[in-house]
XYZ file of C-alpha atoms in Angstrom:
703
model
C -93.825 -36.631 -18.349
C -92.242 -40.226 -17.661
C -93.247 -42.842 -19.789
C -94.953 -46.133 -18.404
C -92.034 -47.826 -19.500
C -89.469 -45.477 -18.025
C -91.283 -45.512 -14.697
C -91.594 -49.251 -14.857
C -87.670 -49.378 -15.693
C -86.745 -46.832 -12.929
C -88.731 -49.047 -10.293
C -86.949 -52.335 -11.614
C -83.620 -50.309 -11.056
C -84.555 -49.609 -7.600
C -85.731 -53.148 -6.645
C -82.368 -54.058 -8.063
C -80.339 -51.731 -5.570
C -82.258 -52.212 -3.000
C -81.536 -56.427 -3.108
C -77.713 -55.413 -3.948
C -77.864 -53.527 -0.655
C -79.239 -56.053 1.386
C -77.161 -59.201 -0.027
C -74.015 -57.386 0.284
C -74.468 -55.803 3.813
C -75.855 -59.106 4.812
C -72.516 -61.000 4.334
C -70.695 -58.298 6.349
C -73.110 -57.659 8.880
C -73.796 -60.733 11.011
C -76.593 -60.078 13.832
C -75.629 -63.185 15.729
C -72.469 -61.383 16.334
C -73.607 -58.482 17.932
C -71.785 -57.494 21.107
C -72.768 -53.968 22.020
C -73.458 -50.347 21.563
C -71.276 -47.031 20.480
C -71.799 -44.275 23.115
C -69.391 -41.898 22.251
C -67.616 -41.774 18.776
C -65.326 -38.796 16.768
C -63.143 -38.852 14.010
C -60.670 -40.993 15.508
C -61.971 -43.247 18.395
C -65.448 -44.948 19.697
C -66.167 -45.842 22.875
C -68.316 -49.018 22.856
C -70.461 -50.212 25.886
C -70.201 -54.319 26.107
C -72.191 -56.742 28.055
C -70.401 -60.013 29.237
C -72.988 -62.016 28.142
C -72.635 -60.612 24.129
C -69.098 -60.761 25.011
C -68.903 -64.622 25.707
C -71.276 -65.583 23.120
C -68.539 -64.005 20.328
C -65.773 -65.928 21.723
C -64.326 -62.716 23.586
C -63.117 -59.361 22.255
C -59.577 -59.805 22.138
C -56.872 -56.548 21.815
C -56.469 -55.207 17.948
C -59.583 -57.231 17.040
C -62.057 -55.526 14.339
C -65.239 -54.713 15.235
C -67.700 -53.069 12.974
C -70.676 -50.155 14.258
C -73.457 -49.427 11.699
C -77.153 -48.462 11.794
C -77.713 -50.668 8.843
C -80.458 -53.720 9.625
C -79.610 -56.256 6.418
C -83.161 -57.436 6.948
C -84.977 -54.300 5.797
C -84.764 -52.312 2.592
C -81.816 -50.105 2.046
C -80.957 -47.077 0.217
C -77.530 -47.539 -0.484
C -77.486 -43.711 -1.222
C -78.302 -42.818 2.130
C -76.001 -41.827 4.814
C -76.821 -44.418 6.900
C -76.070 -47.053 4.711
C -72.714 -47.727 5.857
C -70.299 -49.545 8.132
C -67.787 -48.188 10.440
C -64.832 -50.551 11.050
C -63.050 -50.729 14.179
C -60.003 -51.877 15.797
C -60.081 -52.967 19.852
C -57.433 -50.697 21.794
C -58.059 -50.932 25.250
C -60.591 -50.925 28.179
C -62.391 -47.396 28.299
C -64.093 -46.267 31.543
C -67.932 -45.884 31.555
C -69.305 -43.044 33.890
C -70.284 -45.612 36.597
C -66.947 -47.530 36.391
C -65.448 -46.019 39.870
C -68.785 -47.425 41.753
C -68.674 -50.423 40.235
C -64.884 -50.944 41.022
C -65.831 -50.326 44.448
C -68.809 -52.481 45.123
C -66.959 -55.480 43.422
C -64.031 -54.974 45.614
C -66.395 -54.940 48.717
C -67.675 -58.184 47.541
C -64.352 -59.607 46.915
C -63.030 -58.876 50.479
C -66.533 -60.628 52.007
C -65.240 -64.282 49.905
C -61.610 -63.738 50.600
C -59.956 -66.819 51.920
C -62.883 -68.667 50.370
C -61.136 -70.615 47.621
C -64.898 -72.385 46.859
C -66.768 -69.227 46.015
C -66.126 -66.407 43.360
C -67.190 -62.789 44.467
C -69.275 -62.860 41.321
C -71.163 -66.339 42.567
C -74.929 -65.480 42.968
C -74.790 -66.165 46.771
C -72.746 -63.459 46.721
C -73.958 -60.996 44.186
C -77.616 -60.266 43.329
C -79.193 -60.844 39.716
C -79.479 -57.178 39.021
C -76.208 -56.349 40.627
C -74.435 -58.621 38.401
C -76.299 -57.351 35.190
C -75.169 -53.976 35.793
C -71.756 -54.531 36.554
C -71.285 -56.990 33.302
C -71.341 -53.579 31.292
C -67.653 -52.700 30.237
C -66.177 -49.991 27.967
C -63.866 -50.401 25.198
C -61.803 -47.841 23.154
C -61.804 -48.520 19.620
C -59.687 -46.884 16.864
C -61.789 -45.482 13.836
C -59.693 -47.388 10.816
C -62.188 -46.391 8.249
C -65.881 -46.611 6.670
C -67.294 -49.590 4.318
C -70.367 -48.231 2.078
C -71.730 -49.050 -1.598
C -71.261 -47.493 -4.885
C -72.396 -47.720 -8.436
C -69.732 -49.646 -10.480
C -68.429 -47.177 -12.994
C -67.515 -50.245 -15.374
C -71.202 -51.174 -15.505
C -73.488 -49.113 -17.659
C -77.401 -48.799 -18.313
C -77.986 -51.051 -15.071
C -77.507 -51.050 -11.238
C -74.770 -52.890 -9.974
C -73.202 -52.214 -6.672
C -69.507 -52.724 -4.921
C -68.099 -52.439 -1.529
C -65.877 -49.310 -0.975
C -63.757 -48.501 1.393
C -62.681 -44.953 2.971
C -60.126 -44.757 5.287
C -61.653 -42.376 7.518
C -65.001 -41.430 9.066
C -66.563 -38.430 7.189
C -69.535 -37.352 9.115
C -70.960 -38.478 12.890
C -73.519 -37.927 15.261
C -73.016 -37.777 18.933
C -76.609 -38.395 19.804
C -77.211 -41.296 17.271
C -76.820 -45.173 18.436
C -74.785 -47.671 16.645
C -75.060 -51.150 16.783
C -71.498 -53.055 17.073
C -70.793 -56.792 15.748
C -67.303 -58.814 15.790
C -67.289 -60.218 12.729
C -66.098 -63.611 12.036
C -65.895 -66.444 9.084
C -67.044 -64.972 5.960
C -67.637 -61.426 7.033
C -64.281 -60.964 8.488
C -62.386 -62.642 5.329
C -64.449 -59.778 3.283
C -62.764 -57.083 5.596
C -59.127 -58.549 5.898
C -59.330 -59.064 2.210
C -60.371 -56.193 0.684
C -58.602 -54.618 -1.912
C -58.507 -51.045 -3.472
C -60.443 -51.309 -6.788
C -58.403 -48.254 -7.723
C -55.306 -50.650 -8.386
C -56.575 -52.096 -11.802
C -53.523 -51.196 -13.661
C -52.013 -54.223 -11.689
C -50.409 -56.827 -14.270
C -52.310 -59.622 -12.337
C -55.139 -59.670 -9.847
C -54.524 -62.757 -8.490
C -54.284 -63.185 -5.025
C -52.615 -66.224 -2.663
C -53.472 -67.605 0.456
C -50.392 -66.547 2.784
C -52.093 -66.945 6.220
C -54.759 -66.611 8.928
C -56.193 -63.909 10.782
C -54.611 -63.768 14.293
C -55.296 -60.853 16.446
C -53.153 -62.131 19.728
C -50.484 -64.531 21.071
C -53.172 -66.197 22.867
C -54.607 -67.417 20.029
C -57.691 -70.078 21.146
C -59.989 -71.867 18.849
C -63.134 -70.709 20.518
C -62.557 -67.013 19.660
C -63.715 -68.018 15.773
C -61.275 -66.156 13.809
C -58.219 -68.320 13.652
C -59.857 -69.914 10.512
C -60.190 -67.135 8.043
C -57.816 -66.998 5.545
C -55.385 -63.986 4.325
C -54.842 -63.351 0.943
C -51.971 -61.353 -0.660
C -51.874 -59.699 -4.081
C -48.334 -60.647 -5.085
C -48.697 -57.745 -7.961
C -48.536 -55.325 -4.643
C -44.954 -56.211 -4.544
C -44.095 -55.386 -8.079
C -41.926 -52.142 -8.786
C -42.294 -51.529 -4.972
C -40.173 -51.819 -1.642
C -41.498 -54.584 0.686
C -39.858 -54.556 4.323
C -39.775 -57.822 6.609
C -38.681 -56.593 9.990
C -38.253 -59.123 13.015
C -36.067 -60.694 15.344
C -34.026 -63.921 14.459
C -36.381 -67.058 14.161
C -39.528 -65.241 14.308
C -40.445 -66.187 10.322
C -38.983 -63.243 8.420
C -37.318 -65.890 6.165
C -40.261 -68.095 5.907
C -42.392 -65.191 4.929
C -40.089 -64.233 2.384
C -40.437 -67.492 1.127
C -44.242 -67.350 0.860
C -43.940 -64.157 -1.224
C -41.421 -65.352 -3.452
C -43.205 -68.382 -4.037
C -46.332 -66.764 -4.579
C -44.925 -64.058 -7.432
C -43.422 -67.603 -8.867
C -46.510 -69.000 -9.632
C -48.014 -66.067 -10.898
C -46.919 -67.987 -14.424
C -49.641 -70.542 -13.628
C -52.395 -68.189 -13.883
C -54.717 -69.549 -16.271
C -55.993 -66.320 -17.390
C -53.281 -64.228 -17.158
C -50.119 -65.829 -16.842
C -47.432 -63.286 -15.946
C -43.294 -64.098 -15.871
C -41.383 -62.274 -13.311
C -37.733 -62.195 -13.087
C -37.026 -62.390 -9.028
C -33.128 -62.321 -7.787
C -32.502 -63.399 -4.313
C -29.021 -62.877 -2.610
C -28.976 -65.370 -0.334
C -26.009 -64.853 2.727
C -27.098 -68.168 4.236
C -27.869 -70.575 1.488
C -31.237 -71.256 3.110
C -32.791 -70.507 -0.601
C -30.240 -72.230 -2.552
C -29.741 -75.703 -0.395
C -32.056 -78.292 1.081
C -32.165 -77.639 4.873
C -34.237 -79.068 7.822
C -36.412 -75.653 8.541
C -37.870 -76.067 4.845
C -39.669 -79.699 5.192
C -42.222 -80.737 2.987
C -45.670 -82.690 3.844
C -43.265 -85.902 3.779
C -40.881 -84.518 6.028
C -38.267 -84.206 3.480
C -35.563 -81.192 3.704
C -36.626 -78.679 0.348
C -35.606 -75.633 -0.428
C -37.003 -72.336 -2.678
C -35.134 -73.365 -5.554
C -37.633 -76.614 -5.998
C -40.285 -74.028 -6.303
C -40.751 -75.259 -10.021
C -41.808 -78.740 -8.713
C -45.180 -76.923 -7.139
C -46.728 -77.147 -10.126
C -46.708 -79.959 -12.730
C -46.350 -76.855 -15.418
C -42.973 -75.735 -14.248
C -39.930 -76.103 -15.490
C -36.550 -76.742 -13.931
C -34.875 -74.595 -16.095
C -37.351 -71.720 -14.408
C -34.973 -71.621 -11.623
C -31.073 -70.921 -11.700
C -28.741 -70.846 -8.780
C -25.650 -68.992 -8.561
C -22.494 -69.252 -6.382
C -18.660 -68.643 -5.919
C -18.104 -71.849 -5.103
C -19.149 -75.090 -6.682
C -21.850 -77.373 -4.241
C -21.716 -81.111 -4.469
C -25.140 -81.425 -4.226
C -25.989 -78.628 -6.990
C -24.525 -79.937 -10.058
C -26.240 -77.379 -12.249
C -24.977 -74.282 -10.113
C -23.299 -71.776 -12.420
C -20.247 -69.656 -11.262
C -20.118 -66.185 -10.530
C -16.432 -65.968 -12.062
C -14.890 -63.357 -14.230
C -11.323 -63.629 -16.161
C -10.169 -60.749 -14.856
C -7.438 -60.284 -17.273
C -9.550 -60.097 -20.301
C -9.512 -56.784 -22.210
C -13.089 -56.548 -22.006
C -13.514 -57.059 -18.719
C -10.183 -54.804 -17.189
C -12.786 -52.248 -16.073
C -15.513 -54.721 -14.659
C -12.971 -56.753 -12.974
C -11.542 -53.054 -11.354
C -14.697 -51.850 -10.245
C -15.467 -55.239 -8.246
C -12.246 -54.696 -6.493
C -12.781 -51.156 -5.624
C -16.045 -52.260 -4.097
C -14.359 -54.790 -2.177
C -11.795 -52.251 -0.624
C -13.922 -49.432 -0.221
C -14.033 -49.833 3.155
C -10.321 -49.394 3.598
C -9.427 -46.022 4.776
C -5.632 -46.078 3.623
C -4.467 -43.439 1.396
C -2.595 -45.753 -1.168
C -5.668 -47.777 -1.626
C -7.824 -44.871 -2.024
C -5.635 -43.591 -5.112
C -5.482 -47.490 -6.323
C -9.108 -47.198 -6.281
C -9.484 -44.358 -8.168
C -7.876 -45.999 -11.516
C -9.631 -46.644 -14.145
C -9.565 -48.302 -17.797
C -11.123 -46.458 -20.599
C -9.053 -47.346 -24.049
C -8.131 -44.414 -26.192
C -8.463 -44.247 -29.634
C -5.926 -46.320 -31.923
C -4.844 -43.013 -33.428
C -3.791 -41.653 -30.483
C -0.160 -43.699 -30.276
C 1.302 -41.811 -27.040
C -2.154 -42.667 -25.123
C -2.565 -45.858 -26.648
C 1.232 -46.622 -25.276
C 0.427 -45.306 -21.573
C -2.563 -47.604 -21.417
C -0.911 -50.815 -22.549
C 1.763 -49.746 -19.792
C -1.148 -49.428 -17.526
C -2.843 -52.539 -18.267
C 0.390 -54.523 -18.092
C 1.051 -53.257 -14.634
C -2.255 -53.847 -13.398
C -2.157 -57.507 -14.642
C 1.505 -57.986 -12.866
C -0.430 -56.516 -9.614
C -3.107 -59.264 -9.847
C -0.642 -61.888 -10.308
C 1.182 -60.647 -7.482
C -2.167 -60.835 -5.191
C -2.987 -64.443 -6.362
C -4.732 -63.844 -9.628
C -3.793 -66.926 -12.090
C -3.354 -65.422 -15.330
C -4.590 -67.564 -18.404
C -1.865 -69.951 -19.410
C -1.800 -68.122 -23.089
C -1.161 -64.697 -21.531
C 2.353 -63.898 -21.005
C 4.036 -59.897 -20.121
C 5.063 -58.264 -22.924
C 7.540 -54.892 -22.537
C 8.220 -54.384 -25.793
C 7.738 -50.311 -26.349
C 6.516 -49.977 -23.321
C 9.229 -48.622 -21.365
C 11.429 -45.584 -22.516
C 15.201 -46.516 -23.380
C 16.301 -43.444 -21.900
C 14.398 -44.590 -18.514
C 16.117 -47.796 -18.584
C 19.509 -46.122 -19.179
C 18.670 -43.707 -16.281
C 18.194 -46.880 -14.106
C 21.386 -48.567 -15.027
C 23.505 -45.175 -14.550
C 22.135 -44.200 -11.287
C 23.724 -41.867 -9.297
C 22.259 -43.194 -5.725
C 25.061 -43.582 -3.453
C 22.803 -46.574 -1.740
C 24.542 -49.169 -3.512
C 22.057 -52.120 -2.489
C 19.154 -49.677 -3.894
C 21.581 -48.846 -7.238
C 21.752 -52.908 -7.961
C 17.588 -52.816 -7.449
C 17.629 -50.089 -10.226
C 20.030 -51.907 -12.416
C 18.236 -55.399 -11.842
C 15.016 -53.730 -12.645
C 16.653 -51.975 -16.047
C 17.468 -55.503 -17.075
C 14.047 -57.181 -16.928
C 12.005 -54.233 -18.095
C 14.454 -54.327 -21.320
C 13.358 -57.976 -21.678
C 10.384 -58.488 -24.421
C 9.085 -61.319 -22.352
C 9.815 -61.675 -18.551
C 8.043 -63.868 -16.444
C 5.386 -62.443 -14.177
C 7.173 -62.821 -10.993
C 10.188 -61.215 -12.551
C 7.989 -58.016 -13.689
C 6.557 -57.933 -10.224
C 10.000 -57.464 -8.960
C 11.162 -54.948 -11.831
C 8.174 -52.590 -11.075
C 8.925 -52.452 -7.133
C 12.269 -51.089 -8.210
C 10.780 -48.785 -11.078
C 8.563 -47.089 -8.363
C 11.591 -46.756 -5.798
C 13.734 -45.472 -8.597
C 10.727 -42.905 -9.197
C 10.751 -42.219 -5.611
C 14.337 -41.949 -4.931
C 15.735 -38.076 -4.587
C 18.881 -39.258 -6.022
C 18.078 -42.107 -7.923
C 18.174 -39.597 -11.233
C 14.452 -40.180 -11.973
C 14.183 -36.238 -11.502
C 16.633 -35.542 -14.249
C 15.101 -38.038 -16.673
C 11.738 -36.735 -16.215
C 12.426 -33.542 -16.491
C 13.897 -34.354 -20.097
C 11.047 -36.363 -20.889
C 8.930 -32.921 -20.259
C 10.843 -30.225 -21.919
C 14.093 -31.442 -23.759
C 12.871 -34.883 -25.810
C 12.311 -34.954 -29.388
C 8.501 -33.550 -29.727
C 8.184 -33.055 -26.104
C 4.616 -32.564 -25.493
C 4.839 -31.409 -21.969
C 3.376 -34.386 -20.632
C 5.222 -36.335 -18.052
C 6.223 -39.660 -18.620
C 4.228 -41.472 -15.905
C 0.754 -40.294 -15.705
C -1.188 -40.279 -11.908
C -2.848 -43.606 -12.765
C 0.654 -45.479 -13.390
C 1.742 -43.747 -9.933
C -0.573 -44.922 -8.012
C -0.229 -48.930 -9.560
C 3.342 -48.863 -9.092
C 2.574 -47.515 -5.350
C 0.805 -50.905 -4.672
C 4.576 -52.816 -5.345
C 6.393 -51.221 -2.921
C 7.611 -53.239 -0.106
C 5.677 -51.054 2.498
C 2.617 -51.536 0.627
C 2.348 -55.251 1.073
C -1.106 -55.030 2.378
C -2.369 -53.788 -0.744
C -1.795 -57.099 -2.922
C -3.221 -59.062 -0.085
C -6.606 -57.021 0.412
C -7.053 -57.410 -3.851
C -6.047 -61.333 -3.282
C -9.635 -61.397 -1.330
C -11.157 -61.260 -4.641
C -9.303 -63.629 -6.628
C -11.896 -66.265 -5.457
C -14.022 -64.271 -8.426
C -11.851 -64.789 -11.254
C -11.540 -68.081 -13.573
C -9.145 -67.505 -16.301
C -11.440 -69.851 -18.727
C -14.264 -67.514 -18.291
C -15.743 -66.281 -21.152
C -19.086 -64.273 -20.455
C -19.764 -62.109 -17.473
C -21.775 -63.595 -15.080
C -23.751 -60.098 -14.387
C -24.872 -60.453 -18.421
C -25.935 -63.753 -17.476
C -27.899 -63.216 -14.650
C -29.584 -60.036 -16.231
C -30.629 -62.519 -19.170
C -32.005 -64.755 -16.958
C -34.213 -62.012 -15.319
C -35.540 -60.693 -18.281
C -36.693 -64.216 -18.965
C -38.894 -64.377 -15.978
C -36.542 -66.832 -14.102
C -35.830 -67.272 -10.504
C -31.908 -66.091 -10.009
C -30.767 -67.494 -6.625
C -27.043 -66.050 -5.223
C -25.646 -68.273 -2.718
C -23.440 -66.119 -1.032
C -22.753 -68.429 2.106
C -19.217 -69.663 1.422
C -18.096 -65.963 0.031
C -16.207 -63.169 2.428
C -18.188 -60.546 3.370
C -16.496 -57.951 1.212
C -16.678 -59.852 -1.886
C -20.284 -60.668 -1.217
C -21.175 -57.128 -1.099
C -18.933 -56.046 -4.011
C -20.470 -58.968 -6.306
C -23.894 -57.988 -5.416
C -23.225 -54.300 -5.720
C -21.930 -55.221 -9.349
C -25.200 -57.205 -10.065
C -27.553 -54.693 -9.253
C -25.427 -51.921 -11.231
C -25.883 -54.049 -14.293
C -29.834 -54.519 -13.478
C -30.262 -50.952 -12.966
C -28.498 -49.652 -15.844
C -29.635 -52.373 -18.007
C -33.663 -51.474 -17.389
C -32.925 -47.552 -17.324
C -31.367 -47.946 -20.755
C -34.190 -49.722 -21.840
C -36.430 -46.756 -19.920
C -34.574 -44.202 -21.934
C -34.757 -46.004 -25.316
C -38.362 -45.808 -25.075
C -39.610 -49.206 -24.419
C -43.018 -49.635 -23.788
C -42.854 -52.954 -21.530
C -39.592 -53.166 -19.047
C -38.873 -56.122 -17.728
C -40.409 -56.751 -14.330
C -37.870 -57.758 -11.841
C -38.108 -58.165 -7.994
C -34.964 -58.506 -5.822
C -34.689 -59.847 -2.453
C -32.384 -58.743 0.037
C -31.978 -61.372 2.983
C -29.970 -59.951 6.163
C -30.354 -56.296 4.390
C -28.090 -54.560 6.990
C -25.055 -56.401 5.276
C -25.785 -54.113 1.932
C -28.351 -51.707 2.212
C -27.103 -48.449 3.660
C -27.478 -47.594 7.293
C -29.935 -45.329 8.874
C -27.972 -42.034 8.426
C -26.001 -42.815 5.186
C -27.658 -41.227 1.944
C -25.125 -41.618 -0.337
C -26.948 -41.347 -4.296
C -23.555 -43.155 -5.543
C -25.012 -46.264 -3.483
C -26.933 -48.565 -6.209
C -29.260 -49.841 -3.532
C -30.122 -46.223 -2.655
C -30.561 -45.453 -6.241
C -32.871 -48.301 -6.628
C -34.923 -47.508 -3.477
C -35.217 -44.094 -5.199
C -36.001 -44.751 -8.624
C -36.217 -48.123 -8.951
C -40.285 -48.282 -9.532
C -39.691 -46.042 -12.574
C -37.320 -48.735 -14.209
C -39.702 -51.675 -12.878
C -37.509 -52.869 -10.514
C -38.870 -54.076 -6.888
C -36.912 -54.610 -3.844
C -37.829 -56.928 -0.851
C -35.494 -56.344 2.001
C -35.198 -58.657 5.191
C -33.667 -57.951 8.336
C -34.045 -57.401 12.395
C -33.825 -54.042 12.804
C -35.842 -51.061 11.414
C -33.458 -48.521 12.272
C -30.618 -50.390 10.472
C -32.114 -49.191 6.847
C -31.850 -45.861 5.438
C -35.031 -43.747 6.266
C -35.472 -42.467 2.606
C -35.968 -46.051 1.872
C -38.336 -46.702 4.479
C -40.516 -43.553 3.418
C -40.758 -45.294 -0.102
C -41.730 -48.533 1.334
C -45.516 -49.744 0.035
C -45.671 -53.455 1.942
C -44.687 -54.072 5.317
C -44.637 -57.593 6.980
C -43.708 -57.194 10.648
C -42.813 -59.771 13.160
C -41.800 -59.365 16.793
C -38.842 -56.769 17.827
C -37.822 -56.965 21.044
C -37.234 -52.749 22.014
C -38.755 -49.749 22.141
C -35.989 -47.991 19.732
C -37.447 -49.994 16.671
C -40.904 -50.148 17.557
C -41.115 -46.276 17.910
C -39.195 -46.144 14.625
C -41.803 -48.329 13.336
C -44.469 -46.276 14.588
C -44.019 -43.607 12.193
C -45.513 -45.645 9.491
C -49.172 -46.367 8.671
C -51.075 -47.430 11.743
C -48.362 -49.531 13.211
C -48.511 -47.504 16.099
C -51.794 -49.729 17.181
C -49.784 -52.860 17.347
C -46.354 -51.385 19.166
C -47.123 -53.320 22.216
C -48.245 -56.236 20.379
C -45.067 -56.543 18.418
C -42.920 -56.104 21.164
C -44.497 -58.508 23.540
C -45.512 -61.091 21.233
C -42.878 -63.588 20.091
C -44.829 -66.327 18.505
C -43.040 -67.247 15.195
C -45.150 -66.530 12.123
C -46.964 -63.898 14.011
C -47.031 -61.173 11.363
C -48.738 -57.905 11.043
C -49.177 -57.159 7.322
C -49.877 -53.884 5.607
C -49.534 -54.119 1.318
C -50.109 -51.587 -1.384
C -53.814 -52.523 -2.218
C -54.860 -53.300 1.287
C -56.010 -49.952 3.195
C -54.922 -51.379 6.952
C -52.914 -53.622 8.775
C -53.939 -56.895 9.388
C -52.617 -59.117 11.802
C -51.871 -62.907 10.762
C -50.218 -66.014 11.135
C -47.987 -66.723 8.152
C -48.414 -70.635 7.064
C -45.629 -72.756 6.710
C -43.231 -72.230 3.715
C -43.047 -75.893 2.049
C -42.784 -76.639 -1.948
């Protein structure tokens, strides 16, 4: 038998649960915002009957606005465990025909005919329609999408006492077709509860800080009397970490502004008093709008600003927390670091070669494809033969760089000592070719190659002659090659010229002049005085939690793509290496890609060797998030889209793009609005911890 103490405690707990239930539902249900009744409902849709009087009292019922339907009366005692203790969240989709709609239209049409031509009298005037008829015809149906259900649940983190919290389920667990539901249009604090509801299961986030990014906006026609435009909408920046985030919209509809708002909110996590968090962020800036002051980003004093000055937004910020990189110096950014590499440096040979390869990968020409297959892996010191071949290959590659316009360090001079076989040079001097001019070129080339230290220009000329000698049938090279393989002392069966050397020498042929010319585009990334690898520097900045801006506005598109790929591979492999070594806390890195169609693979391309595809598929594992912005949904590879958790959607102007978007979450509801409304900053938002799409007006970015 229960003791009096236990009974008293149980009664107290019951009163506490009733009080909490009334308080929570009392904030969510605004009786003054009553609009009508649900007269038909199923698991997907609800039909609501609304009278014009109530519609007017709440400032209208815009398309795509939120309504709530419930049997709860917050002024009465409520058992939170009861089935009726819930609120159904609805989204207005369109008008719905009532059973008497056809008769109502007939009456309206007949009365309208009577006032036709009378400009001072409307057909709903009391002189034309009696009050009873007017009242009946003022009812109309509205079709709504069922988004989900709000209900209350005991907080599992609290024991020994009742502690209720609001929960949301993204469906309808049950319905009764013959039980009425009152419908309300939320505004103010109640609407704020709805649009800013966050999934409590996301308790593993590094930060639970929320920042205001805009206000609720249902439609392009956004008038004050509707009572919703002052409701702030927040974003949890931690939703973006290790996730893919998409920003789509036509040019000048607010993509970049939204990106800057997002970037700024993540940057400012370091200023959180309770849980400060430094996130490394890197922005690939093709237009220079993040790295440079510009007229579209003005502060409250109407002065041009830039995201690079975001550190100024908080007195605790440091200028060193923001670093800009570029291919060329900028007169207004004296602290800019240059993304240059010494391509001649021994340790940088393969790095530089990979950058060149990426810049040339779009050229569908056989000799360039062959060149891109060459790599530089230094053999063991004990393997004298392999080491000689490697040194020969390095010498030829460096000569090619000079021919392409790369300026070598002053201290680096070509050395041919013990590089070219004496019998090869003898064969060139004694060539049997009947072409006198060719024979003279072979002799001249042999003379230069026998010189222990020719100039780079002389060496390039000699290598062109060597290639011609090796590819001319009657030159005598074939006899030398056969002797080298089979007859020379200690013959190993290997040819004098390996495949890599042949591919490099082909670039010196007179009819291959376009090859060095294409290499020359990458020479802008070279500096003989550079001692570090800019990819290393950038990664170290990101690990330190800095904001890194890569200004690509002055670069060639192919070079921009090549350098971006190089940086991303370095970031990916560095975090991947830390993961494999078992590090518990990998550096959190967030990558922003503006004009993503220039860098990310196309819609039909799923090449797993592409670093962006790898990052999109595996980045979450290595704590690398990606924010990509572009005009077209279809321009992004579908597997990347399928793994995107956060969406910011502005105006798209054609059905091809909106149909593609309709495949994800509940954007199908917004298809017509996205195609019709062209207002700048009018964005539909779906984030990881927010369980449904919310339409907002994004605030203007300013530092």
